[in-house]
Coordinates of C-alpha atoms and ligand atoms in Angstrom, one line a residue:
M22 CA 17.1 16.4 8.1
V23 CA 19.7 14.0 6.7
Y24 CA 19.8 10.5 8.0
D25 CA 22.9 8.4 7.6
L26 CA 22.3 4.9 6.4
G27 CA 25.8 3.9 7.2
G28 CA 28.4 2.9 4.6
N29 CA 28.1 3.3 0.9
V30 CA 24.6 2.1 0.3
E31 CA 22.7 2.9 -2.8
L32 CA 19.1 2.0 -2.7
N33 CA 16.6 1.5 -5.4
I34 CA 13.2 1.1 -3.9
I35 CA 9.5 1.5 -4.5
D36 CA 7.2 3.1 -1.8
T37 CA 4.2 0.8 -2.3
H38 CA 1.7 3.0 -0.4
V39 CA 1.6 6.8 -0.6
H40 CA -1.3 9.2 -0.7
L41 CA 0.5 11.8 -2.8
Q42 CA -2.7 13.7 -3.6
D43 CA -3.0 14.5 0.1
F44 CA 0.2 16.5 0.3
T45 CA -0.3 20.1 -0.6
S46 CA 0.5 20.7 -4.3
E47 CA 3.6 22.7 -3.6
N48 CA 4.8 20.0 -1.3
V49 CA 4.4 17.2 -3.8
K50 CA 7.2 18.4 -5.9
D51 CA 9.6 18.6 -3.0
V52 CA 8.4 15.2 -1.8
I53 CA 9.2 13.7 -5.2
I54 CA 12.6 15.4 -5.5
S55 CA 13.8 14.5 -2.0
S56 CA 12.6 10.9 -2.4
H57 CA 14.4 10.6 -5.7
G58 CA 17.6 11.7 -4.0
V59 CA 17.4 8.8 -1.6
G60 CA 16.7 6.1 -4.2
I61 CA 12.9 5.9 -4.3
E62 CA 12.3 5.0 -7.9
K63 CA 8.5 5.0 -7.9
F64 CA 5.4 5.3 -5.8
I65 CA 2.2 3.4 -5.8
C66 CA -0.2 6.4 -5.4
V67 CA -3.2 5.1 -3.5
S68 CA -6.7 6.7 -3.4
A69 CA -9.2 6.5 -0.7
K70 CA -12.3 8.0 -2.4
S71 CA -13.6 8.7 -5.8
E72 CA -12.6 12.4 -5.7
D73 CA -9.0 11.3 -5.4
W74 CA -9.0 9.7 -8.8
S75 CA -8.9 12.9 -10.9
K76 CA -6.2 14.3 -8.6
I77 CA -4.1 11.2 -9.1
E78 CA -4.6 11.5 -12.9
K79 CA -3.2 15.0 -12.7
L80 CA -0.2 13.7 -10.8
I81 CA 0.4 10.9 -13.4
H82 CA 0.5 13.5 -16.2
K83 CA 3.0 15.6 -14.3
Y84 CA 5.2 12.7 -13.1
P85 CA 4.5 9.8 -15.5
K86 CA 7.6 7.8 -14.7
K87 CA 7.2 8.1 -10.9
I88 CA 3.6 7.2 -10.3
L89 CA 1.7 4.0 -10.5
P90 CA -1.9 4.6 -9.6
A91 CA -4.2 2.6 -7.4
F92 CA -7.9 3.5 -7.8
G93 CA -10.4 2.4 -5.1
I94 CA -12.7 3.3 -2.2
H95 CA -11.4 3.0 1.3
P96 CA -13.9 1.4 3.8
W97 CA -14.1 4.8 5.7
Y98 CA -15.7 6.3 2.6
A99 CA -17.8 3.3 1.6
K100 CA -21.0 5.4 2.1
D101 CA -19.8 8.6 0.5
G102 CA -19.3 7.2 -3.0
K103 CA -21.1 8.7 -6.0
K104 CA -23.9 6.7 -7.3
N105 CA -22.0 5.5 -10.3
W106 CA -18.6 5.1 -8.6
S107 CA -18.3 1.5 -9.7
G108 CA -18.7 2.4 -13.4
E109 CA -16.2 5.2 -13.0
L110 CA -13.8 2.9 -11.3
E111 CA -14.1 0.4 -14.1
N112 CA -13.4 3.2 -16.6
M113 CA -10.2 4.2 -14.7
L114 CA -9.0 0.6 -14.8
K115 CA -9.6 0.4 -18.5
K116 CA -7.9 3.7 -19.1
Y117 CA -4.9 2.8 -17.0
P118 CA -4.0 -0.8 -17.7
E119 CA -1.2 -0.8 -15.2
A120 CA -3.4 0.6 -12.4
L121 CA -4.0 -1.4 -9.2
V122 CA -7.2 -1.5 -7.2
G123 CA -7.1 0.2 -3.8
E124 CA -7.1 1.1 -1.2
T125 CA -10.1 -0.9 -0.2
G126 CA -11.1 -3.3 2.5
L127 CA -13.0 -3.5 5.7
D128 CA -12.7 -1.6 9.0
G129 CA -14.5 -3.0 12.1
Y130 CA -14.2 0.3 13.9
K131 CA -16.2 2.2 11.4
D132 CA -19.9 2.1 10.4
P133 CA -20.3 -1.3 8.7
D134 CA -23.1 0.0 6.5
G135 CA -22.2 -0.7 2.9
Q136 CA -18.6 -1.7 3.5
I137 CA -18.9 -5.3 2.4
E138 CA -20.9 -4.5 -0.7
V139 CA -18.4 -1.8 -1.8
F140 CA -15.4 -4.0 -1.1
E141 CA -16.9 -7.0 -2.9
R142 CA -17.6 -4.9 -6.0
Q143 CA -13.9 -3.8 -6.0
L144 CA -12.8 -7.4 -5.6
F145 CA -15.0 -8.3 -8.6
L146 CA -13.4 -5.5 -10.7
A147 CA -9.9 -6.6 -9.6
H148 CA -10.7 -10.1 -10.8
K149 CA -12.3 -8.9 -14.0
Y150 CA -9.3 -6.8 -15.0
N151 CA -6.7 -9.0 -13.3
R152 CA -5.3 -6.3 -11.1
P153 CA -3.5 -6.5 -7.8
I154 CA -5.5 -5.1 -4.8
I155 CA -4.4 -3.1 -1.8
I156 CA -6.2 -4.1 1.3
H157 CA -6.9 -2.1 4.5
C158 CA -8.1 -4.6 7.1
V159 CA -8.9 -3.6 10.7
K160 CA -10.8 -5.8 13.0
S161 CA -12.3 -7.7 10.1
Q162 CA -10.4 -11.0 10.0
N163 CA -13.6 -13.0 10.1
W164 CA -14.8 -11.9 6.7
F165 CA -11.5 -12.8 5.2
E166 CA -11.3 -16.2 6.9
N167 CA -14.6 -17.1 5.2
N168 CA -13.9 -15.5 1.8
W169 CA -10.3 -16.0 0.7
R170 CA -11.7 -17.4 -2.6
L171 CA -13.0 -13.9 -3.5
L172 CA -9.6 -12.3 -3.5
P173 CA -7.8 -11.8 -6.8
E174 CA -4.5 -13.5 -7.6
K175 CA -2.4 -10.7 -6.1
F176 CA -3.3 -8.9 -2.9
V177 CA -1.5 -7.1 -0.2
F178 CA -2.5 -6.4 3.4
H179 CA -1.1 -3.0 3.9
S180 CA 0.6 -1.5 6.9
Y181 CA 0.2 -4.8 8.8
N182 CA 0.5 -4.7 12.5
G183 CA -2.2 -7.2 13.5
K184 CA -2.2 -10.7 14.9
K185 CA 0.4 -13.4 14.2
E186 CA -2.1 -16.1 13.5
F187 CA -3.9 -14.0 10.8
L188 CA -0.5 -13.1 9.2
K189 CA 0.1 -16.8 8.8
E190 CA -3.2 -17.2 7.1
I191 CA -2.5 -14.4 4.7
T192 CA 0.8 -15.9 3.7
A193 CA -0.7 -19.4 3.5
H194 CA -3.1 -17.9 0.9
N195 CA -0.1 -16.5 -1.0
G196 CA -0.8 -12.9 -0.1
Y197 CA 1.7 -10.1 0.2
V198 CA 2.2 -8.3 3.5
S199 CA 3.3 -4.6 3.5
F200 CA 5.0 -3.1 6.6
S201 CA 5.1 0.6 7.5
F202 CA 6.9 2.3 10.4
S203 CA 4.0 1.2 12.6
V204 CA 5.5 -2.3 12.9
L205 CA 8.5 -0.8 14.7
Q206 CA 6.4 0.4 17.6
N207 CA 7.5 -2.4 19.9
K208 CA 9.4 -5.7 19.8
E209 CA 6.4 -7.9 19.6
L210 CA 5.1 -6.2 16.5
A211 CA 8.6 -6.2 14.9
E212 CA 8.6 -10.0 15.2
L213 CA 5.9 -10.1 12.6
V214 CA 8.5 -9.3 10.0
N215 CA 10.1 -12.7 10.5
L216 CA 6.8 -14.6 9.9
V217 CA 6.5 -13.6 6.2
P218 CA 8.3 -15.4 3.4
I219 CA 11.0 -13.0 2.2
H220 CA 9.6 -12.8 -1.3
K221 CA 6.2 -11.7 0.0
I222 CA 7.3 -8.6 1.9
L223 CA 6.6 -5.1 0.7
L224 CA 7.4 -1.8 2.4
E225 CA 5.5 1.5 2.5
T226 CA 5.4 4.8 4.3
D227 CA 1.6 5.4 4.0
S228 CA 2.6 9.1 3.9
P229 CA 1.6 11.8 4.6
Y230 CA -0.1 9.7 7.3
Q231 CA 1.3 7.6 10.1
S232 CA 3.9 10.1 11.1
F233 CA 6.2 8.4 13.5
E234 CA 8.2 11.4 14.7
K235 CA 6.7 14.2 16.6
N236 CA 6.5 17.5 14.6
R237 CA 7.6 15.8 11.4
D238 CA 5.4 14.8 8.5
N239 CA 5.8 11.3 7.2
E240 CA 7.1 11.3 3.6
P241 CA 8.5 8.7 1.1
A242 CA 12.1 10.0 1.6
L243 CA 12.0 8.3 5.0
L244 CA 11.5 4.8 3.5
P245 CA 15.2 3.9 3.5
F246 CA 15.2 4.0 7.3
L247 CA 12.4 1.5 7.3
V248 CA 14.3 -0.7 4.9
K249 CA 17.3 -0.5 7.1
E250 CA 15.4 -1.4 10.3
I251 CA 13.6 -4.3 8.7
A252 CA 16.8 -5.6 7.1
K253 CA 18.3 -5.7 10.6
I254 CA 15.3 -7.6 12.0
R255 CA 15.6 -10.1 9.1
G256 CA 19.4 -10.4 9.6
M257 CA 20.1 -9.5 6.0
P258 CA 22.7 -7.1 4.5
L259 CA 21.0 -3.9 3.6
N260 CA 21.9 -4.1 -0.1
E261 CA 20.7 -7.6 -0.5
F262 CA 17.5 -7.0 1.4
S263 CA 16.6 -3.8 -0.5
R264 CA 17.2 -5.6 -3.8
Q265 CA 14.8 -8.4 -2.7
I266 CA 12.1 -5.9 -1.6
Y267 CA 12.5 -4.0 -4.9
N268 CA 12.0 -7.3 -6.9
N269 CA 9.0 -8.2 -4.7
S270 CA 7.5 -4.8 -5.5
L271 CA 8.0 -5.3 -9.3
E272 CA 6.5 -8.8 -9.1
F273 CA 3.5 -7.4 -7.2
I274 CA 2.7 -4.7 -9.7
K275 CA 3.3 -6.8 -12.8
V276 CA -0.1 -7.1 -14.5
G277 CA -1.1 -10.3 -16.3
Ligands
LIG319 ZN1 -3.3 4.4 3.2

């Protein structure tokens, strides 16, 4: 399906949250080609469990210019980690000096057992190697409100569609906020977009997850439509807005 962005718009954008390893391997190639065609320059390829790390490594070798890896353990998998996951994660961060940490975080809907410990260990490593961190936060505001000092210099709350008040706290602590299609579900959520300083906004698809159209898989090639919608909400020309978001992404991934 071809979407019309309207006018002569050339975008250059980074999808800051994609689980490329979760597409089927034949699919990944198509996903990369079609996203290239609409101006997606790069992906932050995000892991959820330690088994993902070697899959992402393979993708890096195949598409070195396209993929920036994020290695971490998602709170849903906090208990499934191998015994030495932390040592392995540290090795990955040493091996890939540009890698981020994530996705990690806390999820109040899931078994809390081990979540905080696994998250705090990743925060420690993000500090030690001075890497940005990608945070999944669901029903876990409390922990953050008491522990902002544990976060590394650069952090992003991904696919944000939570409370206004907490969003203000994130930005007061100099955090980035990433929006996915989920923020377009209703008017009230869309308003969140206006509460973040323009230089702290990132955009993502979280594909292949968070499909927003029935019978259609989410994929990075759809990101331009999110860029367009958010630009509208911010009242900015599309070109200017996408340039800003691109620069924000570069600033976020810059290590050191
Ligand atoms: Zn994700």
